[in-house]
mmCIF file of C-alpha atoms in Angstrom:
data_model
loop_
_atom_site.group_PDB
_atom_site.id
_atom_site.type_symbol
_atom_site.label_atom_id
_atom_site.label_comp_id
_atom_site.label_asym_id
_atom_site.label_seq_id
_atom_site.Cartn_x
_atom_site.Cartn_y
_atom_site.Cartn_z
ATOM 1 C CA MET A 1 -59.074 -52.534 86.247
ATOM 2 C CA LEU A 2 -58.663 -55.596 84.040
ATOM 3 C CA GLU A 3 -55.941 -55.540 81.387
ATOM 4 C CA LEU A 4 -55.555 -58.302 78.807
ATOM 5 C CA LYS A 5 -52.573 -58.056 76.478
ATOM 6 C CA ASN A 6 -51.933 -60.144 73.381
ATOM 7 C CA LEU A 7 -53.832 -63.209 74.615
ATOM 8 C CA GLN A 8 -53.085 -66.251 72.488
ATOM 9 C CA LYS A 9 -54.470 -69.767 72.675
ATOM 10 C CA THR A 10 -54.568 -72.583 70.125
ATOM 11 C CA PHE A 11 -56.111 -75.962 70.790
ATOM 12 C CA PHE A 12 -54.567 -79.063 69.185
ATOM 13 C CA PRO A 13 -51.682 -77.156 67.537
ATOM 14 C CA GLY A 14 -49.921 -78.878 64.683
ATOM 15 C CA THR A 15 -52.781 -81.324 64.086
ATOM 16 C CA PRO A 16 -55.637 -81.442 61.562
ATOM 17 C CA ASN A 17 -57.910 -80.264 64.400
ATOM 18 C CA GLU A 18 -55.864 -77.145 65.155
ATOM 19 C CA HIS A 19 -58.144 -74.327 66.301
ATOM 20 C CA VAL A 20 -57.023 -70.796 67.134
ATOM 21 C CA VAL A 21 -59.414 -69.498 69.801
ATOM 22 C CA LEU A 22 -57.548 -66.400 71.002
ATOM 23 C CA SER A 23 -55.460 -64.511 68.484
ATOM 24 C CA GLY A 24 -53.586 -61.594 70.044
ATOM 25 C CA LEU A 25 -56.612 -60.284 71.941
ATOM 26 C CA ASP A 26 -56.167 -56.956 73.771
ATOM 27 C CA LEU A 27 -58.748 -55.527 76.166
ATOM 28 C CA THR A 28 -58.854 -52.994 78.992
ATOM 29 C CA VAL A 29 -61.881 -52.814 81.286
ATOM 30 C CA ARG A 30 -62.031 -49.863 83.659
ATOM 31 C CA ASP A 31 -63.088 -50.089 87.307
ATOM 32 C CA GLY A 32 -66.864 -50.337 87.630
ATOM 33 C CA GLU A 33 -67.436 -50.872 83.911
ATOM 34 C CA PHE A 34 -70.141 -53.333 82.813
ATOM 35 C CA VAL A 35 -69.217 -54.850 79.429
ATOM 36 C CA THR A 36 -71.423 -57.184 77.378
ATOM 37 C CA ILE A 37 -69.850 -59.638 74.926
ATOM 38 C CA ILE A 38 -71.452 -61.217 71.869
ATOM 39 C CA GLY A 39 -70.102 -63.580 69.229
ATOM 40 C CA SER A 40 -70.864 -66.826 67.450
ATOM 41 C CA ASN A 41 -70.103 -70.254 68.864
ATOM 42 C CA GLY A 42 -66.358 -70.841 68.683
ATOM 43 C CA ALA A 43 -65.522 -67.124 68.623
ATOM 44 C CA GLY A 44 -63.487 -67.441 71.836
ATOM 45 C CA LYS A 45 -65.892 -66.072 74.448
ATOM 46 C CA SER A 46 -65.765 -68.907 76.983
ATOM 47 C CA THR A 47 -62.039 -69.427 76.382
ATOM 48 C CA LEU A 48 -61.547 -65.754 77.177
ATOM 49 C CA PHE A 49 -63.309 -66.233 80.525
ATOM 50 C CA ASN A 50 -61.347 -69.432 81.171
ATOM 51 C CA ALA A 51 -58.106 -67.553 80.523
ATOM 52 C CA ILE A 52 -59.100 -64.812 82.962
ATOM 53 C CA CYS A 53 -60.064 -67.355 85.637
ATOM 54 C CA GLY A 54 -57.019 -69.586 85.089
ATOM 55 C CA ASN A 55 -58.997 -72.580 83.798
ATOM 56 C CA VAL A 56 -56.900 -72.680 80.632
ATOM 57 C CA GLU A 57 -53.178 -72.083 80.170
ATOM 58 C CA LEU A 58 -52.394 -69.385 77.623
ATOM 59 C CA ASP A 59 -49.846 -69.825 74.842
ATOM 60 C CA GLY A 60 -48.947 -66.157 75.172
ATOM 61 C CA GLY A 61 -50.020 -62.822 76.596
ATOM 62 C CA SER A 62 -50.777 -61.518 80.082
ATOM 63 C CA VAL A 63 -53.714 -61.008 82.447
ATOM 64 C CA THR A 64 -53.489 -58.147 84.930
ATOM 65 C CA LEU A 65 -56.136 -57.401 87.566
ATOM 66 C CA ASN A 66 -55.908 -54.141 89.486
ATOM 67 C CA GLY A 67 -52.212 -53.845 88.825
ATOM 68 C CA ARG A 68 -51.347 -57.470 89.708
ATOM 69 C CA ASP A 69 -50.090 -59.798 86.998
ATOM 70 C CA ILE A 70 -52.126 -62.983 87.542
ATOM 71 C CA THR A 71 -51.139 -64.726 84.308
ATOM 72 C CA PHE A 72 -49.484 -67.582 86.177
ATOM 73 C CA THR A 73 -51.578 -67.432 89.348
ATOM 74 C CA SER A 74 -53.502 -70.613 90.156
ATOM 75 C CA GLU A 75 -57.223 -70.910 89.495
ATOM 76 C CA SER A 76 -57.933 -71.271 93.224
ATOM 77 C CA ARG A 77 -56.054 -68.071 94.070
ATOM 78 C CA ARG A 78 -57.812 -66.128 91.332
ATOM 79 C CA ALA A 79 -61.176 -67.353 92.664
ATOM 80 C CA LEU A 80 -60.581 -65.240 95.772
ATOM 81 C CA HIS A 81 -60.844 -62.132 93.584
ATOM 82 C CA ILE A 82 -62.967 -63.221 90.618
ATOM 83 C CA GLY A 83 -66.600 -64.354 90.746
ATOM 84 C CA ARG A 84 -68.103 -66.365 87.894
ATOM 85 C CA VAL A 85 -71.696 -67.423 87.195
ATOM 86 C CA PHE A 86 -72.158 -70.100 84.533
ATOM 87 C CA GLN A 87 -74.973 -70.883 82.090
ATOM 88 C CA ASP A 88 -75.606 -74.184 83.901
ATOM 89 C CA PRO A 89 -77.322 -73.260 87.204
ATOM 90 C CA MET A 90 -75.752 -76.327 88.874
ATOM 91 C CA LYS A 91 -72.185 -75.141 88.296
ATOM 92 C CA GLY A 92 -70.597 -73.258 91.144
ATOM 93 C CA THR A 93 -72.804 -74.820 93.833
ATOM 94 C CA ALA A 94 -72.875 -78.038 95.848
ATOM 95 C CA PRO A 95 -76.322 -79.535 95.007
ATOM 96 C CA SER A 96 -76.382 -81.879 98.008
ATOM 97 C CA MET A 97 -75.744 -79.035 100.461
ATOM 98 C CA SER A 98 -78.374 -76.608 101.722
ATOM 99 C CA ILE A 99 -78.683 -72.986 100.632
ATOM 100 C CA GLU A 100 -77.159 -71.720 103.863
ATOM 101 C CA GLU A 101 -74.298 -74.248 103.664
ATOM 102 C CA ASN A 102 -73.477 -73.152 100.112
ATOM 103 C CA LEU A 103 -73.523 -69.513 101.166
ATOM 104 C CA ALA A 104 -71.370 -70.278 104.207
ATOM 105 C CA LEU A 105 -68.877 -72.151 102.020
ATOM 106 C CA ALA A 106 -68.546 -69.216 99.615
ATOM 107 C CA TYR A 107 -68.406 -66.708 102.468
ATOM 108 C CA SER A 108 -65.635 -68.570 104.276
ATOM 109 C CA ARG A 109 -63.591 -69.035 101.083
ATOM 110 C CA ARG A 110 -63.720 -65.383 100.124
ATOM 111 C CA ARG A 111 -62.903 -64.286 103.666
ATOM 112 C CA ASN A 112 -60.076 -66.846 103.698
ATOM 113 C CA ARG A 113 -61.255 -68.613 106.832
ATOM 114 C CA PRO A 114 -62.061 -72.297 107.581
ATOM 115 C CA PHE A 115 -65.474 -73.576 106.508
ATOM 116 C CA SER A 116 -67.777 -74.984 109.175
ATOM 117 C CA ARG A 117 -71.221 -76.535 108.719
ATOM 118 C CA ALA A 118 -72.037 -75.097 112.148
ATOM 119 C CA ILE A 119 -73.195 -71.691 110.947
ATOM 120 C CA ASN A 120 -73.297 -69.028 113.615
ATOM 121 C CA ARG A 121 -76.340 -66.865 114.262
ATOM 122 C CA LYS A 122 -74.772 -63.682 112.884
ATOM 123 C CA ASP A 123 -73.847 -65.254 109.543
ATOM 124 C CA ARG A 124 -77.226 -66.977 109.226
ATOM 125 C CA ALA A 125 -79.008 -63.653 109.748
ATOM 126 C CA PHE A 126 -76.723 -62.049 107.148
ATOM 127 C CA PHE A 127 -77.540 -64.777 104.610
ATOM 128 C CA ARG A 128 -81.286 -64.469 105.280
ATOM 129 C CA ASP A 129 -81.250 -60.695 104.884
ATOM 130 C CA SER A 130 -79.212 -60.947 101.694
ATOM 131 C CA LEU A 131 -81.649 -63.442 100.139
ATOM 132 C CA ALA A 132 -84.737 -61.550 101.289
ATOM 133 C CA ARG A 133 -83.772 -58.536 99.170
ATOM 134 C CA TYR A 134 -84.596 -60.386 95.957
ATOM 135 C CA GLY A 135 -88.188 -61.321 96.714
ATOM 136 C CA LEU A 136 -88.040 -65.028 95.855
ATOM 137 C CA GLY A 137 -88.778 -66.376 99.333
ATOM 138 C CA LEU A 138 -85.437 -68.174 99.530
ATOM 139 C CA GLU A 139 -84.777 -66.724 102.982
ATOM 140 C CA ASP A 140 -87.471 -69.107 104.247
ATOM 141 C CA ARG A 141 -85.852 -72.131 102.591
ATOM 142 C CA MET A 142 -82.350 -71.898 104.029
ATOM 143 C CA LYS A 143 -82.280 -75.618 104.883
ATOM 144 C CA THR A 144 -83.380 -76.691 101.379
ATOM 145 C CA LYS A 145 -80.769 -78.482 99.265
ATOM 146 C CA VAL A 146 -79.687 -76.394 96.294
ATOM 147 C CA GLY A 147 -80.288 -79.333 93.945
ATOM 148 C CA LEU A 148 -84.014 -79.091 94.688
ATOM 149 C CA LEU A 149 -84.319 -75.458 93.610
ATOM 150 C CA SER A 150 -85.485 -74.212 90.219
ATOM 151 C CA GLY A 151 -82.921 -72.940 87.728
ATOM 152 C CA GLY A 152 -83.669 -69.295 88.503
ATOM 153 C CA GLN A 153 -83.475 -69.858 92.254
ATOM 154 C CA ARG A 154 -80.119 -71.610 91.850
ATOM 155 C CA GLN A 155 -78.777 -68.709 89.792
ATOM 156 C CA VAL A 156 -79.766 -66.268 92.540
ATOM 157 C CA VAL A 157 -77.923 -68.407 95.085
ATOM 158 C CA THR A 158 -74.875 -68.551 92.803
ATOM 159 C CA LEU A 159 -74.937 -64.789 92.256
ATOM 160 C CA LEU A 160 -75.120 -64.261 95.992
ATOM 161 C CA MET A 161 -72.300 -66.740 96.598
ATOM 162 C CA CYS A 162 -70.128 -64.700 94.217
ATOM 163 C CA THR A 163 -70.972 -61.360 95.805
ATOM 164 C CA LEU A 164 -71.421 -61.921 99.564
ATOM 165 C CA VAL A 165 -67.877 -60.640 99.680
ATOM 166 C CA MET A 166 -67.541 -58.394 96.645
ATOM 167 C CA PRO A 167 -65.091 -59.701 94.034
ATOM 168 C CA GLU A 168 -62.766 -57.435 92.098
ATOM 169 C CA LEU A 169 -64.228 -58.827 88.885
ATOM 170 C CA LEU A 170 -67.543 -60.545 88.090
ATOM 171 C CA LEU A 171 -67.873 -62.802 85.026
ATOM 172 C CA LEU A 172 -71.360 -63.749 83.801
ATOM 173 C CA ASP A 173 -71.125 -66.623 81.332
ATOM 174 C CA GLU A 174 -74.556 -66.649 79.588
ATOM 175 C CA HIS A 175 -76.027 -66.939 83.059
ATOM 176 C CA THR A 176 -79.652 -66.508 81.912
ATOM 177 C CA ALA A 177 -79.504 -68.613 78.721
ATOM 178 C CA ALA A 178 -80.915 -71.777 80.326
ATOM 179 C CA LEU A 179 -83.883 -69.990 81.925
ATOM 180 C CA ASP A 180 -87.379 -69.254 80.654
ATOM 181 C CA PRO A 181 -87.914 -65.629 79.489
ATOM 182 C CA ALA A 182 -89.711 -64.415 82.619
ATOM 183 C CA THR A 183 -87.151 -65.946 84.958
ATOM 184 C CA ALA A 184 -84.278 -64.678 82.814
ATOM 185 C CA GLU A 185 -85.669 -61.151 83.021
ATOM 186 C CA LYS A 186 -85.917 -61.398 86.821
ATOM 187 C CA ILE A 187 -82.350 -62.700 87.115
ATOM 188 C CA MET A 188 -81.111 -59.846 84.912
ATOM 189 C CA GLU A 189 -82.900 -57.330 87.151
ATOM 190 C CA ILE A 190 -81.189 -58.813 90.210
ATOM 191 C CA THR A 191 -77.850 -58.920 88.394
ATOM 192 C CA CYS A 192 -78.034 -55.275 87.370
ATOM 193 C CA GLN A 193 -79.074 -54.310 90.895
ATOM 194 C CA ILE A 194 -76.054 -56.051 92.431
ATOM 195 C CA VAL A 195 -73.626 -54.665 89.837
ATOM 196 C CA SER A 196 -74.978 -51.112 90.044
ATOM 197 C CA GLU A 197 -75.142 -50.894 93.837
ATOM 198 C CA ASN A 198 -71.604 -52.184 94.262
ATOM 199 C CA LYS A 199 -70.048 -50.634 91.127
ATOM 200 C CA LEU A 200 -68.731 -54.064 90.187
ATOM 201 C CA THR A 201 -66.384 -54.446 87.248
ATOM 202 C CA THR A 202 -68.329 -56.946 85.141
ATOM 203 C CA LEU A 203 -68.080 -58.875 81.877
ATOM 204 C CA MET A 204 -71.193 -60.642 80.569
ATOM 205 C CA ILE A 205 -71.387 -63.077 77.652
ATOM 206 C CA THR A 206 -74.812 -63.146 76.031
ATOM 207 C CA HIS A 207 -76.502 -64.330 72.835
ATOM 208 C CA ASN A 208 -79.391 -61.944 73.416
ATOM 209 C CA VAL A 209 -78.693 -58.921 71.210
ATOM 210 C CA LYS A 210 -81.243 -56.700 72.947
ATOM 211 C CA SER A 211 -79.740 -57.512 76.329
ATOM 212 C CA ALA A 212 -76.251 -56.831 74.967
ATOM 213 C CA LEU A 213 -77.311 -53.315 73.961
ATOM 214 C CA THR A 214 -79.409 -52.411 77.000
ATOM 215 C CA THR A 215 -77.208 -53.855 79.747
ATOM 216 C CA GLY A 216 -74.114 -52.068 80.961
ATOM 217 C CA SER A 217 -72.400 -49.325 78.972
ATOM 218 C CA ARG A 218 -70.180 -51.113 76.451
ATOM 219 C CA THR A 219 -70.578 -53.978 73.967
ATOM 220 C CA LEU A 220 -67.850 -56.086 72.364
ATOM 221 C CA MET A 221 -68.053 -58.632 69.578
ATOM 222 C CA LEU A 222 -65.561 -61.491 69.444
ATOM 223 C CA ASP A 223 -64.786 -63.200 66.155
ATOM 224 C CA ASN A 224 -61.964 -65.661 65.475
ATOM 225 C CA GLY A 225 -60.366 -64.905 68.822
ATOM 226 C CA THR A 226 -60.118 -61.141 68.388
ATOM 227 C CA ILE A 227 -62.356 -58.151 69.120
ATOM 228 C CA ALA A 228 -64.194 -57.321 65.892
ATOM 229 C CA PHE A 229 -65.888 -54.235 67.297
ATOM 230 C CA ASP A 230 -66.112 -52.329 70.577
ATOM 231 C CA ILE A 231 -68.959 -49.826 70.927
ATOM 232 C CA SER A 232 -69.937 -47.523 73.777
ATOM 233 C CA GLY A 233 -71.201 -44.022 74.497
ATOM 234 C CA GLU A 234 -73.486 -42.253 72.028
ATOM 235 C CA THR A 235 -72.801 -44.794 69.279
ATOM 236 C CA ARG A 236 -74.144 -47.611 71.436
ATOM 237 C CA GLU A 237 -77.013 -45.595 72.924
ATOM 238 C CA GLY A 238 -78.363 -44.725 69.488
ATOM 239 C CA MET A 239 -77.959 -48.212 68.019
ATOM 240 C CA SER A 240 -80.971 -50.430 67.355
ATOM 241 C CA VAL A 241 -80.970 -54.215 67.512
ATOM 242 C CA GLU A 242 -81.228 -54.310 63.702
ATOM 243 C CA GLN A 243 -78.188 -52.027 63.342
ATOM 244 C CA LEU A 244 -76.163 -54.153 65.744
ATOM 245 C CA LEU A 245 -77.110 -57.316 63.850
ATOM 246 C CA ARG A 246 -76.055 -55.655 60.597
ATOM 247 C CA LEU A 247 -72.748 -54.621 62.149
ATOM 248 C CA TYR A 248 -72.344 -58.129 63.515
ATOM 249 C CA THR A 249 -72.863 -59.806 60.130
ATOM 250 C CA ASP A 250 -70.615 -57.275 58.373
ATOM 251 C CA LYS A 251 -67.768 -57.915 60.805
ATOM 252 C CA ARG A 252 -68.004 -61.699 60.935
ATOM 253 C CA SER A 253 -65.417 -63.666 59.027
ATOM 254 C CA ASP A 254 -68.165 -66.212 58.348
ATOM 255 C CA ALA A 255 -71.057 -64.545 56.522
ATOM 256 C CA SER A 256 -73.656 -66.872 58.057
ATOM 257 C CA ILE A 257 -75.416 -65.948 61.290
ATOM 258 C CA SER A 258 -76.826 -68.230 63.921
ATOM 259 C CA ASP A 259 -80.520 -68.440 64.807
ATOM 260 C CA ARG A 260 -79.543 -67.958 68.459
ATOM 261 C CA MET A 261 -78.063 -64.574 67.624
ATOM 262 C CA LEU A 262 -81.024 -63.495 65.496
ATOM 263 C CA PHE A 263 -83.780 -64.594 67.830
ATOM 264 C CA GLY A 264 -82.105 -64.693 71.253
#
């Protein structure tokens, strides 16, 4: 379970550029829950993920994961328990290393053992079998450098790197936004398969309203660093995209709405 209490973060405090990005945010995510998050640019979504991962130092509040207070735990230590897939397919991988070397690096880090480029036969077979499940032919390209792969192929590798050893928490940071529609749909299918099979506790930021409603079982909207609404159950199941957009515009402190939100 993930528990966030009174998260506070202000950039450039006391200056003309002061910007409050997290304003007393509280959130509890139960084990195995898949939560989608929407919100305009600057609402605090990425800062929220950075706070969970330890990429940004909070001004106040606490982050607790499965009963452990990790508020002051280093980013590297948190990475042993938290997987994150970014919008940019190149983040989270070493482009000059092969697919199998990237997988071996992630596998060794999560199992807390030394990394070796000399990959043993058992691990190589495990990597091949894991890739083969997703039907992209990557199991036959194990020696290919990740930098030579397409965006969708890189995202599959990154997803696999995060879940070869299952994390306690998976964060998906608009991980299909940079892909074409067909590839994005395929990556979402693979994502949902991994999350469902392993009952992974997952948070996903998205600008695609339809995806926010149809993925997982709970949808949050962030606005001005707080949770403007939190819907689940029958309310969410019976909600149309148009109704969610109306709720979104009603709750926003800024009455305008971005084209990305309308047409994502």
